[in-house]
Every structure is written in C-alpha cells, then in structure tokens.
C-alpha cells in the first residue's frame, strides 16, 4: 500500500484512473452509436450503404489499434484538423470498437425470425421503423453476452492512449518508474485498477442480461 501514499502518488493514480474511466466511457458511447448505425447499413436494402459498412468494418477490424492511433494523431493535423490528444484517442478507440459492435449486432439481427420484419412491413412500417422498433430490441437482448466482451476489452485497449500524450492510468507507470519505484509494485496497482473497471462493466452487462429474463 505504501507506494500509493508517497509523494502524492495517490493523486496521480486517482487522476489516471478517472481519465481512463472517462476515456473508456466516451469511446463506448461513440462505439455503440456508430456500431448501431453500421449494423443498420449492413442490413440495409441500399447497396451503397452495405458496401460502405463492409469496407469500414474490414478496414478498422483488421488494422492494429496502435496504427489507428498513429493515423488519427498524426494524420488529421496534415489535413488541417487539429484535435486534443484526448479527442483523438476517443476517435481511434470508438471507431475501432464500433466495427466489433457492428458485427456482434449483425449476428443478433440474423437471429431474429424473418417473419417478424415481414409482419412489420405488412403493417406499413418503413425499413427504419422495423429495424428500430422490432428487430434491434430483439437482437440487442440476444447479443448481450458477446457485446459485454467487446466493452470489457475497451478499458484495456485504452492503455495505448498513454503513448499518445493522454495522461490515463497506464501512463502513470512511466512517471512512477522514473521516480525509482519498483516496476512490479507499480504494475500490480495498475492491473488492479483495470480489473476494477472491467469487473464493473461485466457486472453491468450481467444485470442487463437478467432483466429481459425476469421481464418474461
């Protein structure tokens, strides 16, 4: 415990932890919104939208996350787009995670019986209304388990942001190592903090999984 309460280290850990939570939460919101939109494009009757979503997913899902950070952090300024390091990290993490969210949602959409959509269309509902009001609610419940794995991995992926001027939890180890603290002790507390974040996300999804079961 001593390392946390020496020379203001607790404040450093606290700030890094809160920054990681903030970064993970903002990236999760972006990934969820973008992932739902991409999933809608993937099942859209419009070929251009399907092609766009497919290309997006293939690019972002198969590109190393570190490379995406480089592209956003150093590529955007070259086209005269200047963003803070935190916003760049959110964009990289959000766009990367959105590709996985999309594929998980698409697999859930494929489990919804086709007759449900046909019945909705026969009642005069548009494709968008059918997707939002009929298909996605059922698909979302079906994929809560796989979706939890995607968002549990997000806080760990956010550790890459520390190498791109974002003062998050993982970057704390560099500061403490430079102060001469034992590297294993530093990594123990950092790993414990990441475990707390991941366990909280897992618990949240577990509660969501049980809600629909209780409602039935």
C-alpha positions as a LaTeX table, in Angstrom:
\begin{tabular}{lrrr}
\hline
Residue & $x$ (\AA) & $y$ (\AA) & $z$ (\AA) \\
\hline
Unk1 & 0.00 & 0.00 & 0.00 \\
Unk2 & 2.92 & 2.33 & 0.72 \\
Unk3 & 3.53 & 3.29 & $-2.89$ \\
Unk4 & 0.03 & 4.82 & $-3.17$ \\
Unk5 & 0.56 & 7.28 & $-0.33$ \\
Unk6 & 4.09 & 8.51 & $-1.00$ \\
Unk7 & 4.92 & 11.88 & $-2.60$ \\
Unk8 & 1.38 & 12.48 & $-3.87$ \\
Unk9 & 1.19 & 9.17 & $-5.75$ \\
Unk10 & $-2.41$ & 8.61 & $-4.73$ \\
Unk11 & $-3.49$ & 11.75 & $-6.58$ \\
Unk12 & $-1.55$ & 10.60 & $-9.63$ \\
Unk13 & $-3.24$ & 7.18 & $-9.54$ \\
Unk14 & $-6.65$ & 8.74 & $-8.95$ \\
Unk15 & $-6.33$ & 11.17 & $-11.85$ \\
Unk16 & $-5.09$ & 8.43 & $-14.18$ \\
Unk17 & $-7.90$ & 6.11 & $-13.11$ \\
Unk18 & $-10.58$ & 8.74 & $-13.64$ \\
Unk19 & $-9.09$ & 9.67 & $-17.01$ \\
Unk20 & $-9.21$ & 6.02 & $-18.07$ \\
Unk21 & $-12.86$ & 5.77 & $-17.00$ \\
Unk22 & $-13.67$ & 8.98 & $-18.85$ \\
Unk23 & $-11.84$ & 7.84 & $-21.99$ \\
Unk24 & $-13.47$ & 4.41 & $-21.90$ \\
Unk25 & $-16.96$ & 5.83 & $-21.34$ \\
Unk26 & $-16.69$ & 8.38 & $-24.16$ \\
Unk27 & $-15.27$ & 5.77 & $-26.53$ \\
Unk28 & $-18.01$ & 3.30 & $-25.57$ \\
Unk29 & $-20.75$ & 5.81 & $-26.37$ \\
Unk30 & $-19.18$ & 6.60 & $-29.75$ \\
Unk31 & $-18.65$ & 2.89 & $-30.50$ \\
Unk32 & $-22.23$ & 2.00 & $-29.60$ \\
Unk33 & $-23.80$ & 4.79 & $-31.67$ \\
Unk34 & $-21.53$ & 4.19 & $-34.64$ \\
Unk35 & $-21.81$ & 0.41 & $-34.32$ \\
Unk36 & $-25.63$ & 0.52 & $-34.40$ \\
Unk37 & $-25.51$ & 2.79 & $-37.45$ \\
Unk38 & $-23.06$ & 0.50 & $-39.24$ \\
Unk39 & $-25.18$ & $-2.55$ & $-38.39$ \\
Unk40 & $-28.19$ & $-0.79$ & $-39.91$ \\
Unk41 & $-26.13$ & $-0.08$ & $-43.02$ \\
Unk42 & $-25.03$ & $-3.73$ & $-43.19$ \\
Unk43 & $-28.62$ & $-4.97$ & $-43.41$ \\
Unk44 & $-29.88$ & $-2.04$ & $-45.46$ \\
Unk45 & $-31.54$ & $-2.70$ & $-48.83$ \\
Unk46 & $-29.38$ & 0.10 & $-50.28$ \\
Unk47 & $-26.23$ & $-1.42$ & $-51.87$ \\
Unk48 & $-24.12$ & 1.71 & $-51.35$ \\
Unk49 & $-24.75$ & 1.67 & $-47.58$ \\
Unk50 & $-23.99$ & $-2.05$ & $-47.34$ \\
Unk51 & $-20.74$ & $-1.56$ & $-49.23$ \\
Unk52 & $-19.73$ & 1.41 & $-47.08$ \\
Unk53 & $-20.31$ & $-0.53$ & $-43.84$ \\
Unk54 & $-18.48$ & $-3.59$ & $-45.15$ \\
Unk55 & $-15.43$ & $-1.59$ & $-46.17$ \\
Unk56 & $-15.43$ & 0.31 & $-42.86$ \\
Unk57 & $-15.52$ & $-2.92$ & $-40.84$ \\
Unk58 & $-12.84$ & $-4.66$ & $-42.87$ \\
Unk59 & $-10.50$ & $-1.68$ & $-42.53$ \\
Unk60 & $-10.96$ & $-0.94$ & $-38.83$ \\
Unk61 & $-11.33$ & $-4.51$ & $-37.58$ \\
Unk62 & $-8.18$ & $-5.68$ & $-39.35$ \\
Unk63 & $-5.96$ & $-2.67$ & $-38.61$ \\
Unk64 & $-3.85$ & $-2.72$ & $-35.42$ \\
Unk65 & $-5.21$ & $-0.25$ & $-32.88$ \\
Unk66 & $-1.79$ & 1.35 & $-32.41$ \\
Unk67 & $-1.69$ & 2.12 & $-36.13$ \\
Unk68 & $-5.13$ & 3.74 & $-35.89$ \\
Unk69 & $-3.83$ & 5.95 & $-33.08$ \\
Unk70 & $-0.93$ & 6.99 & $-35.28$ \\
Unk71 & $-3.29$ & 7.71 & $-38.19$ \\
Unk72 & $-5.63$ & 9.86 & $-36.12$ \\
Unk73 & $-3.00$ & 11.63 & $-34.02$ \\
Unk74 & $-0.58$ & 12.47 & $-36.84$ \\
Unk75 & $-2.78$ & 12.17 & $-39.91$ \\
Unk76 & $-5.55$ & 14.63 & $-39.02$ \\
Unk77 & $-3.16$ & 17.60 & $-38.50$ \\
Unk78 & $-1.87$ & 17.03 & $-42.04$ \\
Unk79 & $-5.37$ & 17.80 & $-43.37$ \\
Unk80 & $-5.62$ & 20.83 & $-41.07$ \\
Unk81 & $-7.80$ & 19.11 & $-38.45$ \\
Unk82 & $-6.39$ & 19.84 & $-35.00$ \\
Unk83 & $-7.90$ & 17.98 & $-32.03$ \\
Unk84 & $-6.77$ & 17.38 & $-28.48$ \\
Unk85 & $-4.96$ & 14.15 & $-27.64$ \\
Unk86 & $-7.98$ & 13.00 & $-25.65$ \\
Unk87 & $-10.41$ & 13.53 & $-28.55$ \\
Unk88 & $-8.04$ & 11.74 & $-30.92$ \\
Unk89 & $-7.92$ & 8.80 & $-28.52$ \\
Unk90 & $-11.72$ & 8.69 & $-28.32$ \\
Unk91 & $-11.98$ & 8.71 & $-32.12$ \\
Unk92 & $-9.43$ & 5.91 & $-32.54$ \\
Unk93 & $-10.90$ & 3.73 & $-29.80$ \\
Unk94 & $-14.52$ & 4.46 & $-30.75$ \\
Unk95 & $-14.10$ & 3.76 & $-34.47$ \\
Unk96 & $-12.09$ & 0.61 & $-33.80$ \\
Unk97 & $-14.58$ & $-0.78$ & $-31.27$ \\
Unk98 & $-17.56$ & 0.19 & $-33.44$ \\
Unk99 & $-16.53$ & $-2.36$ & $-36.06$ \\
Unk100 & $-16.80$ & $-5.15$ & $-33.47$ \\
Unk101 & $-20.07$ & $-3.77$ & $-32.08$ \\
Unk102 & $-21.49$ & $-3.78$ & $-35.61$ \\
Unk103 & $-20.58$ & $-7.41$ & $-36.26$ \\
Unk104 & $-21.98$ & $-8.55$ & $-32.90$ \\
Unk105 & $-25.23$ & $-6.69$ & $-33.58$ \\
Unk106 & $-25.43$ & $-8.07$ & $-37.11$ \\
Unk107 & $-25.16$ & $-11.60$ & $-35.77$ \\
Unk108 & $-28.01$ & $-10.78$ & $-33.40$ \\
Unk109 & $-30.11$ & $-9.34$ & $-36.21$ \\
Unk110 & $-29.66$ & $-12.59$ & $-38.13$ \\
Unk111 & $-31.22$ & $-14.50$ & $-35.21$ \\
Unk112 & $-34.48$ & $-12.53$ & $-35.45$ \\
Unk113 & $-37.01$ & $-14.53$ & $-37.49$ \\
Unk114 & $-37.60$ & $-13.03$ & $-40.92$ \\
Unk115 & $-41.33$ & $-13.21$ & $-40.34$ \\
Unk116 & $-41.07$ & $-10.51$ & $-37.68$ \\
Unk117 & $-39.75$ & $-7.99$ & $-40.19$ \\
Unk118 & $-42.24$ & $-9.09$ & $-42.85$ \\
Unk119 & $-45.12$ & $-8.68$ & $-40.42$ \\
Unk120 & $-43.94$ & $-5.20$ & $-39.51$ \\
Unk121 & $-43.62$ & $-4.20$ & $-43.15$ \\
Unk122 & $-47.11$ & $-5.56$ & $-43.87$ \\
Unk123 & $-48.42$ & $-3.16$ & $-41.22$ \\
Unk124 & $-46.95$ & $-0.26$ & $-43.18$ \\
Unk125 & $-43.78$ & 0.26 & $-41.15$ \\
Unk126 & $-40.72$ & 1.53 & $-43.02$ \\
Unk127 & $-37.37$ & $-0.24$ & $-43.01$ \\
Unk128 & $-36.06$ & 2.20 & $-40.38$ \\
Unk129 & $-39.10$ & 1.77 & $-38.13$ \\
Unk130 & $-38.94$ & $-2.02$ & $-38.45$ \\
Unk131 & $-35.25$ & $-2.04$ & $-37.58$ \\
Unk132 & $-35.52$ & 0.31 & $-34.60$ \\
Unk133 & $-38.82$ & $-0.87$ & $-33.10$ \\
Unk134 & $-38.86$ & $-4.59$ & $-33.92$ \\
Unk135 & $-35.51$ & $-6.03$ & $-34.95$ \\
Unk136 & $-32.87$ & $-4.19$ & $-32.87$ \\
Unk137 & $-34.60$ & $-4.64$ & $-29.46$ \\
Unk138 & $-34.69$ & $-8.42$ & $-30.00$ \\
Unk139 & $-31.19$ & $-8.54$ & $-31.46$ \\
Unk140 & $-29.80$ & $-6.46$ & $-28.59$ \\
Unk141 & $-31.10$ & $-8.89$ & $-25.97$ \\
Unk142 & $-29.66$ & $-11.82$ & $-27.89$ \\
Unk143 & $-26.12$ & $-10.43$ & $-28.05$ \\
Unk144 & $-25.62$ & $-9.01$ & $-24.56$ \\
Unk145 & $-23.09$ & $-11.75$ & $-23.75$ \\
Unk146 & $-20.82$ & $-11.22$ & $-26.77$ \\
Unk147 & $-21.28$ & $-7.46$ & $-26.52$ \\
Unk148 & $-20.01$ & $-7.50$ & $-22.94$ \\
Unk149 & $-16.71$ & $-8.98$ & $-24.14$ \\
Unk150 & $-16.27$ & $-6.09$ & $-26.57$ \\
Unk151 & $-16.78$ & $-3.43$ & $-23.92$ \\
Unk152 & $-14.76$ & $-5.25$ & $-21.25$ \\
Unk153 & $-11.78$ & $-5.11$ & $-23.62$ \\
Unk154 & $-12.24$ & $-1.37$ & $-24.22$ \\
Unk155 & $-10.62$ & $-0.08$ & $-20.97$ \\
Unk156 & $-7.60$ & $-2.33$ & $-21.58$ \\
Unk157 & $-7.32$ & $-1.08$ & $-25.15$ \\
Unk158 & $-7.36$ & 2.48 & $-23.83$ \\
Unk159 & $-3.90$ & 1.87 & $-22.34$ \\
Unk160 & $-2.44$ & 2.62 & $-25.79$ \\
Unk161 & $-3.57$ & 6.24 & $-25.36$ \\
Unk162 & $-0.84$ & 6.70 & $-22.76$ \\
Unk163 & 1.76 & 6.59 & $-25.53$ \\
Unk164 & $-0.07$ & 9.43 & $-27.33$ \\
Unk165 & 0.02 & 12.15 & $-24.66$ \\
Unk166 & $-3.14$ & 11.12 & $-22.80$ \\
Unk167 & $-2.49$ & 11.04 & $-19.05$ \\
Unk168 & $-4.51$ & 7.88 & $-18.36$ \\
Unk169 & $-3.90$ & 5.05 & $-15.93$ \\
Unk170 & $-1.23$ & 3.13 & $-17.82$ \\
Unk171 & 0.87 & 6.25 & $-18.33$ \\
Unk172 & 1.18 & 6.50 & $-14.54$ \\
Unk173 & 3.68 & 3.62 & $-14.58$ \\
Unk174 & 6.16 & 5.63 & $-16.63$ \\
Unk175 & 6.02 & 8.51 & $-14.18$ \\
Unk176 & 6.44 & 6.27 & $-11.13$ \\
Unk177 & 9.19 & 4.24 & $-12.77$ \\
Unk178 & 11.11 & 7.45 & $-13.40$ \\
Unk179 & 10.75 & 8.21 & $-9.67$ \\
Unk180 & 12.51 & 4.94 & $-8.87$ \\
Unk181 & 9.63 & 2.81 & $-7.63$ \\
Unk182 & 9.71 & $-0.96$ & $-8.15$ \\
Unk183 & 8.12 & $-1.74$ & $-11.53$ \\
Unk184 & 6.27 & $-4.83$ & $-10.23$ \\
Unk185 & 4.60 & $-2.87$ & $-7.43$ \\
Unk186 & 3.51 & $-0.18$ & $-9.88$ \\
Unk187 & 2.09 & $-2.69$ & $-12.33$ \\
Unk188 & 0.26 & $-4.51$ & $-9.53$ \\
Unk189 & $-1.79$ & $-1.43$ & $-8.63$ \\
Unk190 & $-2.39$ & $-0.51$ & $-12.26$ \\
Unk191 & $-3.55$ & $-4.04$ & $-13.07$ \\
Unk192 & $-5.84$ & $-3.99$ & $-10.04$ \\
Unk193 & $-7.39$ & $-0.71$ & $-11.21$ \\
Unk194 & $-8.02$ & $-2.12$ & $-14.70$ \\
Unk195 & $-9.56$ & $-5.19$ & $-13.10$ \\
Unk196 & $-11.97$ & $-2.98$ & $-11.14$ \\
Unk197 & $-13.09$ & $-1.21$ & $-14.32$ \\
Unk198 & $-13.52$ & $-4.46$ & $-16.26$ \\
Unk199 & $-15.40$ & $-6.12$ & $-13.38$ \\
Unk200 & $-17.78$ & $-3.16$ & $-13.17$ \\
Unk201 & $-18.52$ & $-3.37$ & $-16.90$ \\
Unk202 & $-19.05$ & $-7.14$ & $-16.64$ \\
Unk203 & $-21.41$ & $-6.70$ & $-13.68$ \\
Unk204 & $-23.41$ & $-4.09$ & $-15.57$ \\
Unk205 & $-23.90$ & $-6.40$ & $-18.55$ \\
Unk206 & $-24.79$ & $-9.30$ & $-16.27$ \\
Unk207 & $-27.60$ & $-7.24$ & $-14.77$ \\
Unk208 & $-28.81$ & $-6.32$ & $-18.24$ \\
Unk209 & $-28.82$ & $-9.99$ & $-19.26$ \\
Unk210 & $-31.03$ & $-10.88$ & $-16.31$ \\
Unk211 & $-33.53$ & $-8.08$ & $-16.82$ \\
Unk212 & $-35.15$ & $-9.41$ & $-20.02$ \\
Unk213 & $-35.33$ & $-12.90$ & $-18.47$ \\
Unk214 & $-37.15$ & $-11.52$ & $-15.44$ \\
Unk215 & $-39.48$ & $-9.46$ & $-17.64$ \\
Unk216 & $-40.65$ & $-12.57$ & $-19.45$ \\
\hline
\end{tabular}
